[in-house]
Amino acid sequence: MNIRKVGELLVEQKLISQENLLEALDLQKVFPDQPVGQLLCKLGFIKESDLSTLLDQKDKRRKLTDILIAAGVVDQQKISHAREVGKQNAISLEKALLKLNYIDEESLSKAIASQYDMPYVQINTQNLDLSLSGYISAVYAQKQRIAPISKIGNTLTLAMAQPLNSHDIRELEDNIRLKIISAIATEANISRSIKRLYNVDTASSTTAMDEVNLDLVPDSIVDLLSNNSAGDEPDVEEETKKVTEKDSVIVKLVNKIIYDAYMNKASDIHIEPYPGKKDVIVRTRVDGQCSIYQRIPYKYKFALPSRIKIMGDLDIAERRRPQDGKIEFKKFGPLDIELRVATMPTVGGLEDVVIRVLASGDPISFNDLGLTERNLRIFKESLSRPHGLILVVGPTGSGKTTTLHSGLAQINQTNRKIWTAEDPVEITQQGLRQVQVNPRIGFTFAAALRSFLRLDPDVIMVGEMRDEETATTAVEASLTGHLVLSTLHTNSAPETVTRLLEMGLDSYSFSDSLLCILGQRLARRLCNDCKESFHPSVGEYEELVDEYGRAEFINTGLGLADIVMFRAVGCEQCGHTGYRGRLGIHEVLECTDAIKGLIKKRSADTDNVRERAASDGMTTLKQDGILKVLRGLTDIHEVRRVCIK
């Protein structure tokens, strides 16, 4: 597709000559930030009005979002979120950005001014000449959101929130018999000017902020609670029940907690009420670490769980037993996300609530998993095999499903039929046939797996091998021409072999089916904006070598003088924690002939398997973590925290 440039269009329209364009392009080498059109105006080759008309006709103006991003006001993630909110609530992108507090009115107005090559003005309403109101009627000024702010000779300057089109400007010039210069001002500044000039109350006029439903993004929690603090505080605990789950403050409060957790990239929200007149503690887990997000007055300790239970279609009258459910948050707030809810009765007739924020979306890139060259090679080779069993193991929340989906993305092609059974389906991919299991009706992982075998699959992904039935069915499926991927909750890759044999799997079938086992953990990544480098002391170096294994560390070829490590510091970008985001730490056990022999002989206890895998080239979780410490990605404290050995 041939995209015509502004200069070419101006020459084609015979508004400038080819020589004019070449002169402007030469000048642009000196002023690279200036658009060619503006340089042509400054050189006197074209009128600004003619340039503006052409830019509007040919849709050649810079996008407002590009201007805001280039100015560092917002990033692409905030733009995408605001666009999603705008669609859900039928408001413009600009209004969504304002309501979400991603930008202020001044930043928006300056960006609009830049987009239309117009000056931005701040109006001193007290110094306005009231006689200017005679040139523009009050009705027209309010309708178009414009205000006359100065007149010099035969030229009237009009401030406006959004540019009027050239036809309206020409029509207005003909009516008032004056030349008009347009300028951009904030909506609030325009409203104050109209009120001053015409002595009318513009409070009833709709502004960008007013048009948005106030429940879209709630106020700050402090404001919400202070707005509802009028009246007597309840003296006895029974009075707390008078604050019902239908209270508008409760609705906004829950929405705000969930919204902030999502924006802070929290994986879980913990709501913890206490007996008596103690505050309700709300904690969020970010990058695997819990921290207190807010303290809520005790009078909300019954209402908060009740509101969340209503959102999750749970029984609000039942406070004696645990419940779990799901929330589609787009029904209640501005985010299209799914939440998993679990309640637990606690002392004093109270209930704790834990909300898991499901990270729905696309799989991350295979090369972004952070696997070392050897681990990446073995995992990729296993995925390319026509049949066999691939396992990803680790504790809850260690990123196993994310890794599996990144692997599936590698082999997700039209010539392969791929079925997945998950609980819940968090990551979606075009081309996969994804199923959510439901144990309540007997639709378990094992039942789904058996059904898949009747659906002519090439690849099967089972969310978790929880029992012998699922594990046995998975092994049988992998031996009958299918590639099977699954997860298991074990501490390491070698331990997985022992666990599955203890489950009762046939050792010969298991050894023939197994391709590889990938064990992983998630450690917090050091913040790139504030991490601080240092050379370790002799004692720190010796400790590091001991943890890695002296014999194995020699193979790295690193000495004390070669090592530079980093420590966490803390800044605004990372919330003063020193860490931002997470990275994977892995170990990949390749099922070699030697490993197969151990399995068949049932002599595959964890230590034997680990020693055999190490001699085959496997680096343990801690060794992989230390290698990432030496690359400056994390620190040794994080590796020690997530790796036992």
XYZ file of C-alpha atoms in Angstrom:
645
model
C 0.000 0.000 0.000
C 1.490 3.349 -1.099
C 1.119 5.969 1.657
C 1.267 9.515 0.274
C 3.286 12.053 2.243
C 2.040 15.569 3.033
C 4.652 17.251 0.827
C 3.750 15.105 -2.172
C 0.048 15.879 -1.701
C 0.740 19.623 -1.536
C 2.731 19.473 -4.801
C 0.007 17.365 -6.406
C -2.624 19.920 -5.345
C -0.355 22.657 -6.827
C -0.312 24.475 -3.492
C 3.516 24.443 -3.560
C 6.209 23.702 -6.142
C 8.717 20.838 -6.087
C 11.463 23.405 -5.358
C 9.489 24.680 -2.345
C 9.264 21.132 -0.994
C 12.992 20.461 -1.466
C 13.835 23.683 0.380
C 11.564 22.689 3.292
C 13.112 19.187 3.402
C 16.594 20.751 3.585
C 15.397 22.929 6.481
C 13.942 19.858 8.201
C 17.494 18.443 8.480
C 18.253 21.384 10.796
C 14.910 21.139 12.652
C 14.088 17.382 12.590
C 11.234 17.745 15.122
C 9.305 20.154 12.882
C 6.756 18.684 10.410
C 7.319 19.582 6.752
C 3.938 21.309 6.597
C 4.830 23.749 9.394
C 8.211 24.499 7.817
C 6.468 25.301 4.506
C 4.219 27.745 6.411
C 7.205 29.388 8.123
C 8.955 29.748 4.770
C 5.823 31.502 3.466
C 5.155 28.945 0.725
C 1.659 28.028 1.967
C -1.031 29.465 4.243
C -1.746 27.693 7.520
C -5.453 27.552 6.632
C -4.685 25.748 3.336
C -2.383 23.311 5.121
C -4.999 22.648 7.792
C -7.693 21.975 5.182
C -5.489 19.465 3.361
C -4.477 17.663 6.574
C -8.138 17.272 7.546
C -9.245 16.166 4.051
C -6.484 13.575 3.696
C -6.529 12.458 7.356
C -2.823 13.251 7.696
C -2.751 14.680 11.193
C -0.634 12.985 13.856
C -2.644 10.726 16.124
C -3.378 12.153 19.547
C -2.226 8.913 21.182
C 1.158 9.112 19.396
C 1.635 12.659 20.696
C 0.765 11.665 24.273
C 3.116 8.653 24.167
C 5.954 10.692 22.614
C 5.542 13.297 25.371
C 5.839 10.566 28.005
C 2.389 11.379 29.414
C 1.035 7.823 29.003
C 2.294 4.477 27.720
C 0.760 2.012 25.277
C -0.679 -0.161 28.089
C -2.669 2.779 29.508
C -3.859 3.759 26.023
C -5.071 0.192 25.390
C -6.848 0.047 28.751
C -8.500 3.457 28.209
C -9.641 2.396 24.743
C -11.192 -0.762 26.246
C -12.942 1.281 28.961
C -14.172 3.750 26.351
C -15.732 0.978 24.262
C -17.417 -0.628 27.271
C -18.937 2.665 28.413
C -19.525 4.343 25.025
C -17.235 7.295 25.727
C -14.340 8.726 23.748
C -10.742 7.703 24.346
C -9.937 11.204 25.651
C -12.739 11.068 28.223
C -11.682 7.600 29.340
C -8.074 8.788 29.800
C -9.305 11.686 31.917
C -11.635 9.599 34.036
C -8.957 6.971 34.647
C -6.660 9.779 35.832
C -4.031 8.725 33.302
C -3.784 12.335 32.084
C -4.957 15.718 33.299
C -6.894 18.286 31.273
C -3.827 20.446 30.695
C -1.787 17.578 29.204
C -4.710 16.630 26.958
C -5.240 20.202 25.759
C -1.534 20.655 25.012
C -1.561 17.426 22.978
C -4.628 18.614 21.013
C -2.889 21.937 20.376
C 0.174 20.085 19.067
C -1.977 17.818 16.899
C -3.652 20.788 15.176
C -0.573 23.097 15.191
C -2.441 25.605 17.355
C -1.237 27.607 20.372
C -2.184 26.455 23.878
C -3.380 29.235 26.194
C -4.116 29.588 29.886
C -6.841 32.190 30.334
C -6.778 34.637 33.217
C -10.539 35.000 33.570
C -10.305 37.979 35.942
C -8.571 40.069 33.261
C -11.024 39.258 30.474
C -12.543 42.269 28.689
C -16.302 41.771 29.216
C -17.050 43.676 25.986
C -15.724 40.661 24.047
C -19.025 38.913 24.776
C -20.638 41.164 22.135
C -18.873 39.342 19.280
C -20.046 35.785 20.071
C -23.497 34.937 21.403
C -23.794 33.134 24.742
C -25.794 30.277 23.193
C -23.200 29.690 20.442
C -20.286 29.934 22.901
C -21.839 27.344 25.227
C -22.798 25.026 22.377
C -19.357 25.063 20.726
C -17.386 25.345 24.018
C -15.528 28.471 22.843
C -14.704 31.824 24.456
C -13.401 35.099 22.907
C -10.345 36.075 24.960
C -8.763 39.043 23.146
C -9.164 41.440 20.208
C -6.341 43.331 18.544
C -7.349 45.452 15.572
C -9.498 43.329 13.282
C -8.343 40.024 14.797
C -10.299 38.115 17.449
C -8.657 35.274 19.392
C -11.004 32.406 20.230
C -10.143 29.804 22.873
C -11.724 26.400 22.365
C -11.537 22.939 23.897
C -11.661 21.219 20.489
C -10.786 22.876 17.148
C -13.711 24.126 15.080
C -13.613 22.991 11.461
C -12.475 25.457 8.805
C -16.026 25.871 7.423
C -17.373 27.005 10.827
C -14.439 29.406 11.287
C -15.013 31.020 7.859
C -18.751 31.313 8.527
C -18.064 32.936 11.896
C -15.555 35.364 10.337
C -18.170 36.420 7.767
C -20.779 37.018 10.483
C -18.633 39.097 12.857
C -16.480 40.666 10.081
C -13.277 39.899 11.943
C -10.322 37.581 11.305
C -10.210 34.725 13.842
C -7.145 33.160 15.442
C -7.894 29.846 17.149
C -6.236 28.670 20.366
C -6.709 25.610 22.575
C -7.552 25.809 26.292
C -8.744 23.317 28.885
C -12.448 22.540 29.246
C -12.419 23.972 32.783
C -10.732 27.182 31.608
C -13.327 27.604 28.835
C -16.190 27.076 31.316
C -14.831 29.712 33.711
C -14.358 32.170 30.832
C -17.931 31.673 29.580
C -19.258 32.180 33.102
C -17.227 35.390 33.460
C -18.121 36.821 30.018
C -21.811 35.941 29.905
C -22.613 35.696 33.609
C -24.160 32.247 33.110
C -23.761 29.201 35.319
C -22.052 26.457 33.319
C -22.378 23.867 36.082
C -25.157 22.206 34.159
C -22.994 21.970 31.047
C -21.552 18.540 30.429
C -17.790 18.306 30.625
C -15.528 15.441 29.676
C -15.406 14.289 33.274
C -19.120 14.698 33.968
C -20.211 12.562 31.028
C -18.581 9.506 32.549
C -20.441 7.330 35.009
C -18.863 8.057 38.383
C -18.941 4.365 39.289
C -16.688 3.623 36.313
C -13.540 4.199 38.349
C -14.280 4.896 42.000
C -12.755 7.710 44.011
C -9.821 6.991 46.274
C -10.677 4.695 49.168
C -9.909 7.479 51.646
C -12.455 9.733 49.916
C -15.029 6.949 49.747
C -14.779 6.231 53.449
C -14.687 9.890 54.486
C -17.767 10.614 52.344
C -19.643 7.973 54.302
C -18.292 8.825 57.718
C -21.166 11.106 58.634
C -23.389 9.822 61.410
C -22.612 7.833 64.523
C -20.157 4.983 64.449
C -21.819 1.749 65.601
C -21.106 1.009 69.253
C -21.740 -2.731 69.141
C -20.753 -5.340 66.634
C -24.337 -6.155 65.681
C -24.705 -2.631 64.303
C -22.137 -3.432 61.613
C -24.737 -5.617 59.900
C -26.746 -2.494 59.126
C -24.165 -1.618 56.461
C -25.619 -3.803 53.721
C -23.983 -5.136 50.596
C -26.299 -2.894 48.533
C -24.778 0.292 49.955
C -23.314 2.382 47.091
C -20.149 2.971 49.101
C -19.626 -0.794 49.397
C -20.102 -1.199 45.634
C -17.522 1.505 44.921
C -15.189 0.213 47.618
C -15.040 -3.324 46.209
C -14.664 -2.000 42.649
C -11.796 0.238 43.750
C -9.976 -2.592 45.564
C -10.198 -4.858 42.497
C -9.328 -2.070 40.073
C -6.214 -0.996 42.008
C -5.080 -4.600 42.409
C -5.297 -5.157 38.648
C -3.487 -1.909 37.821
C -0.710 -2.803 40.302
C -0.384 -6.237 38.636
C -1.434 -8.063 41.803
C -2.182 -11.781 41.471
C -4.325 -12.079 44.622
C -6.416 -9.920 46.959
C -6.821 -10.981 50.617
C -9.681 -9.467 52.655
C -9.205 -10.222 56.353
C -11.825 -9.072 58.918
C -11.073 -9.333 62.657
C -13.359 -9.657 65.714
C -14.243 -6.569 67.732
C -13.482 -3.063 66.545
C -10.299 -3.882 64.654
C -9.864 -2.673 61.071
C -10.444 -4.973 58.127
C -7.034 -5.606 56.538
C -6.828 -5.775 52.736
C -3.592 -7.248 51.414
C -2.468 -7.758 47.810
C 0.158 -10.110 46.422
C 2.428 -8.438 43.856
C 5.366 -10.354 42.329
C 4.706 -13.155 44.811
C 4.929 -10.931 47.912
C 1.987 -9.910 50.144
C 1.747 -6.355 51.432
C -0.980 -4.310 53.132
C -2.941 -2.334 50.557
C -5.501 -0.668 52.844
C -7.147 -0.754 56.249
C -10.951 -0.509 56.137
C -13.050 0.543 59.192
C -14.479 -2.423 61.106
C -18.100 -1.510 60.342
C -17.605 -2.911 56.806
C -16.428 -6.358 57.918
C -19.751 -8.067 57.106
C -20.639 -5.964 54.082
C -17.381 -6.466 52.127
C -17.592 -10.296 51.981
C -21.348 -10.102 51.287
C -20.833 -7.799 48.298
C -18.125 -10.049 46.857
C -20.294 -13.145 47.376
C -23.168 -11.477 45.505
C -20.797 -10.687 42.603
C -19.667 -14.335 42.556
C -23.206 -15.803 42.802
C -22.442 -17.372 46.187
C -24.854 -17.917 49.087
C -24.597 -14.785 51.276
C -26.608 -16.414 54.075
C -24.104 -19.265 54.414
C -21.245 -18.197 56.701
C -20.367 -21.574 58.225
C -18.653 -23.362 55.334
C -16.131 -22.417 52.618
C -17.441 -21.400 49.200
C -15.815 -20.669 45.864
C -16.928 -19.133 42.602
C -16.023 -16.833 39.735
C -16.721 -13.180 38.946
C -16.875 -11.633 35.471
C -15.833 -8.181 36.557
C -16.944 -6.430 33.344
C -20.533 -6.741 34.672
C -19.624 -4.557 37.654
C -16.640 -2.386 36.705
C -14.477 -1.031 33.888
C -12.187 -4.060 33.413
C -12.866 -7.118 31.263
C -11.198 -9.599 33.628
C -12.197 -12.815 35.381
C -11.769 -13.284 39.129
C -11.733 -16.491 41.141
C -13.221 -16.132 44.638
C -12.835 -18.335 47.714
C -14.322 -17.684 51.163
C -13.333 -19.234 54.484
C -15.230 -18.950 57.824
C -13.033 -17.537 60.608
C -13.501 -16.886 64.325
C -16.237 -14.523 65.462
C -18.684 -15.482 62.724
C -16.538 -13.673 60.141
C -15.324 -14.704 56.694
C -11.998 -14.212 54.945
C -12.160 -13.715 51.181
C -9.344 -14.365 48.724
C -9.737 -13.149 45.143
C -7.404 -14.479 42.441
C -6.982 -12.061 39.532
C -6.776 -14.373 36.540
C -4.140 -13.215 34.068
C -6.222 -13.706 30.954
C -4.598 -12.878 27.658
C -2.147 -14.142 25.084
C 0.770 -16.481 25.811
C 4.160 -14.868 26.302
C 6.827 -15.390 23.659
C 8.698 -18.703 23.849
C 12.033 -16.870 23.821
C 10.886 -14.658 26.709
C 10.552 -17.618 29.103
C 14.154 -17.064 30.242
C 15.330 -20.618 29.542
C 19.074 -21.158 29.121
C 20.369 -22.417 25.779
C 20.465 -26.081 26.884
C 17.063 -25.987 28.561
C 15.484 -24.216 25.594
C 16.940 -26.789 23.167
C 15.649 -29.799 25.115
C 12.185 -28.288 25.660
C 11.881 -27.327 21.989
C 13.054 -30.761 20.799
C 10.512 -32.456 23.074
C 7.712 -30.260 21.705
C 8.642 -31.225 18.157
C 8.233 -34.960 18.892
C 5.060 -36.615 17.516
C 4.225 -38.369 20.791
C 5.375 -38.561 24.389
C 4.878 -36.918 27.777
C 6.143 -33.452 28.775
C 5.705 -32.314 32.385
C 6.108 -28.851 33.918
C 6.362 -28.979 37.704
C 6.504 -26.556 40.619
C 4.351 -25.079 43.388
C 1.113 -23.152 42.853
C 1.722 -19.801 41.199
C 5.117 -20.696 39.716
C 4.040 -20.031 36.109
C 3.575 -23.633 34.941
C 0.498 -22.927 32.804
C 2.176 -19.895 31.241
C 5.152 -22.039 30.229
C 2.910 -24.755 28.769
C 0.938 -22.232 26.703
C 4.153 -20.681 25.375
C 5.217 -24.184 24.338
C 1.837 -24.861 22.703
C 2.154 -21.595 20.764
C 5.315 -23.057 19.177
C 3.452 -26.043 17.739
C 0.019 -24.459 17.262
C -0.367 -24.986 13.513
C -3.297 -25.804 11.253
C -2.013 -29.343 10.647
C -2.203 -30.187 14.362
C -5.375 -30.653 16.389
C -4.762 -29.497 19.964
C -7.162 -30.015 22.892
C -6.625 -28.509 26.354
C -8.410 -29.211 29.656
C -7.863 -26.430 32.204
C -9.264 -25.140 35.482
C -9.819 -22.316 34.755
C -8.988 -21.308 31.168
C -6.782 -18.268 31.760
C -4.753 -17.947 28.557
C -6.521 -18.285 25.211
C -5.038 -19.065 21.807
C -6.587 -19.062 18.379
C -6.517 -22.614 17.013
C -6.660 -24.440 20.348
C -9.833 -26.216 21.424
C -9.978 -25.299 25.115
C -12.218 -26.895 27.729
C -12.847 -25.881 31.331
C -13.303 -28.838 33.672
C -16.044 -28.904 36.294
C -15.411 -31.465 39.083
C -18.816 -30.681 40.668
C -20.576 -32.506 37.817
C -17.928 -35.217 37.460
C -16.166 -33.565 34.510
C -12.639 -34.030 35.897
C -9.254 -33.863 34.177
C -9.302 -37.666 33.779
C -12.822 -37.585 32.238
C -11.807 -34.790 29.839
C -8.656 -36.674 28.849
C -10.601 -39.856 28.082
C -13.068 -37.859 25.974
C -10.255 -36.134 24.065
C -8.948 -39.518 22.902
C -12.199 -40.018 20.967
C -11.825 -36.635 19.219
C -8.827 -37.432 16.980
C -6.273 -35.192 18.748
C -2.585 -34.716 17.906
C -1.669 -32.814 21.072
C -3.379 -32.828 24.487
C -2.700 -30.467 27.361
C -4.049 -31.459 30.785
C -4.030 -28.689 33.367
C -2.876 -30.912 36.228
C -2.198 -34.598 36.992
C -3.821 -34.732 40.432
C -4.323 -38.487 40.788
C -3.276 -41.899 39.517
C -6.216 -42.121 37.104
C -5.262 -38.913 35.295
C -1.550 -39.811 35.275
C -2.194 -43.350 33.946
C -4.545 -42.085 31.222
C -1.990 -39.415 30.216
C 0.798 -42.009 29.913
C -1.442 -44.324 27.858
C -2.404 -41.423 25.575
C 1.260 -40.517 25.032
C 2.023 -44.139 24.055
C -0.779 -44.253 21.473
C 0.552 -41.513 19.224
C -0.291 -38.310 21.097
C 1.912 -35.578 22.517
C 0.676 -34.946 26.076
C 1.612 -31.932 28.207
C 0.671 -31.546 31.855
C 1.686 -30.084 35.220
C 2.378 -31.561 38.623
C 2.871 -30.051 42.080
C 6.337 -31.312 42.987
C 9.406 -29.453 44.269
C 11.857 -30.464 41.561
C 12.158 -32.349 38.278
C 13.998 -35.394 39.758
C 11.441 -35.671 42.565
C 8.648 -35.885 39.953
C 9.932 -39.225 38.657
C 9.837 -40.698 42.155
C 6.373 -39.250 42.868
C 4.810 -40.734 39.724
C 6.285 -44.165 40.359
C 4.936 -44.039 43.921
C 1.526 -43.159 42.465
C 1.516 -46.608 40.922
C 2.417 -45.934 37.281
C 3.761 -48.833 35.273
C 7.524 -48.190 35.153
C 7.987 -49.499 31.579
C 5.117 -47.448 30.138
C 6.228 -44.352 32.059
C 9.864 -44.616 30.940
C 8.862 -45.091 27.294
C 6.488 -42.110 27.314
C 8.519 -39.497 29.232
C 10.331 -36.891 27.100
C 11.362 -34.245 29.629
C 10.411 -32.651 32.945
C 10.764 -28.891 33.386
C 10.844 -27.685 37.000
C 10.439 -23.985 37.639
C 10.076 -21.180 40.149
C 9.360 -17.479 39.846
C 11.771 -15.017 41.473
C 11.385 -11.272 41.645
C 13.336 -9.376 38.993
C 15.552 -6.472 40.091
C 14.248 -3.054 39.065
C 16.336 -1.844 36.110
C 15.878 1.786 37.140
C 17.490 1.544 40.561
C 19.479 -1.692 40.932
C 23.015 -1.111 42.171
C 26.092 -3.066 41.081
C 28.833 -4.258 43.437
C 31.771 -6.657 43.532
C 31.204 -9.445 46.062
C 33.632 -9.885 48.938
C 35.742 -13.037 49.210
C 33.308 -14.423 51.795
C 30.273 -13.740 49.563
C 32.063 -15.316 46.593
C 32.972 -18.459 48.536
C 29.386 -18.771 49.798
C 28.075 -18.438 46.229
C 30.472 -21.126 44.956
C 29.477 -23.495 47.777
C 25.785 -23.054 46.984
C 26.382 -23.657 43.272
C 28.673 -26.647 43.898
C 32.436 -26.225 43.701
C 33.024 -28.911 41.092
C 30.261 -27.563 38.825
C 31.251 -23.901 39.315
C 34.697 -24.566 37.852
C 32.977 -25.294 34.527
C 31.610 -21.740 34.398
C 35.160 -20.380 34.090
C 34.349 -17.472 36.407
C 36.635 -16.151 39.119
C 36.145 -13.548 41.828
C 37.477 -10.752 39.602
C 34.955 -11.602 36.836
C 31.846 -11.383 38.984
C 29.636 -8.310 39.267
C 26.441 -8.662 41.287
C 23.500 -6.328 41.859
C 21.443 -5.403 44.895
C 17.911 -4.013 45.298
C 17.656 -0.292 46.147
C 14.095 1.011 45.601
C 12.616 3.895 43.626
C 9.262 5.347 42.535
C 9.060 2.994 39.547
C 9.148 -0.169 41.672
C 7.211 1.164 44.676
C 10.457 1.394 46.699
C 10.783 -2.414 46.806
C 13.822 -2.704 44.539
C 12.031 -5.324 42.436
C 9.738 -5.053 39.425
C 8.288 -8.054 37.606
C 9.351 -11.689 37.845
C 11.564 -14.105 35.952
C 11.627 -17.871 35.683
C 14.238 -20.136 37.253
C 14.303 -23.569 35.633
C 15.733 -27.057 35.624
C 15.109 -29.413 32.710
C 15.490 -33.165 33.162
C 15.924 -34.870 29.817
C 14.709 -38.462 29.764
C 17.915 -40.047 28.452
C 18.529 -43.781 28.127
C 20.235 -43.733 31.534
C 17.175 -42.134 33.171
C 14.875 -44.605 31.395
C 16.986 -47.437 32.821
C 16.603 -46.122 36.375
C 12.819 -45.855 35.947
C 12.465 -49.379 34.537
C 14.503 -50.845 37.393
C 12.406 -48.831 39.885
C 15.689 -47.630 41.387
C 14.721 -44.064 40.553
C 14.823 -42.505 44.006
C 15.233 -38.725 43.920
C 18.982 -38.666 44.700
C 19.834 -41.227 42.028
C 17.797 -39.400 39.411
C 19.350 -36.046 40.376
C 22.912 -37.413 40.145
C 22.218 -39.053 36.776
C 20.537 -35.901 35.408
C 23.452 -33.719 36.619
C 25.944 -35.953 34.807
C 23.724 -35.567 31.692
C 24.169 -31.779 31.923
C 21.162 -30.643 33.980
C 21.610 -27.487 36.063
C 19.487 -27.455 39.212
C 16.992 -24.740 40.063
C 19.458 -23.056 42.429
C 22.292 -23.252 39.901
C 20.088 -21.709 37.209
C 19.082 -19.004 39.693
C 22.726 -18.223 40.544
C 23.550 -17.940 36.835
C 20.756 -15.345 36.569
C 22.171 -13.542 39.623
C 25.506 -13.294 37.794
C 23.664 -11.837 34.779
C 22.222 -9.086 36.991
C 18.599 -10.196 36.582
C 17.891 -10.910 40.265
C 19.771 -11.184 43.559
C 20.909 -14.142 45.627
C 18.322 -13.444 48.353
C 15.496 -14.093 45.879
C 17.115 -17.312 44.654
C 17.516 -18.568 48.223
C 13.908 -17.651 48.968
C 12.397 -19.704 46.135
C 14.913 -22.584 45.874
C 15.212 -25.087 48.713
C 18.403 -26.777 47.484
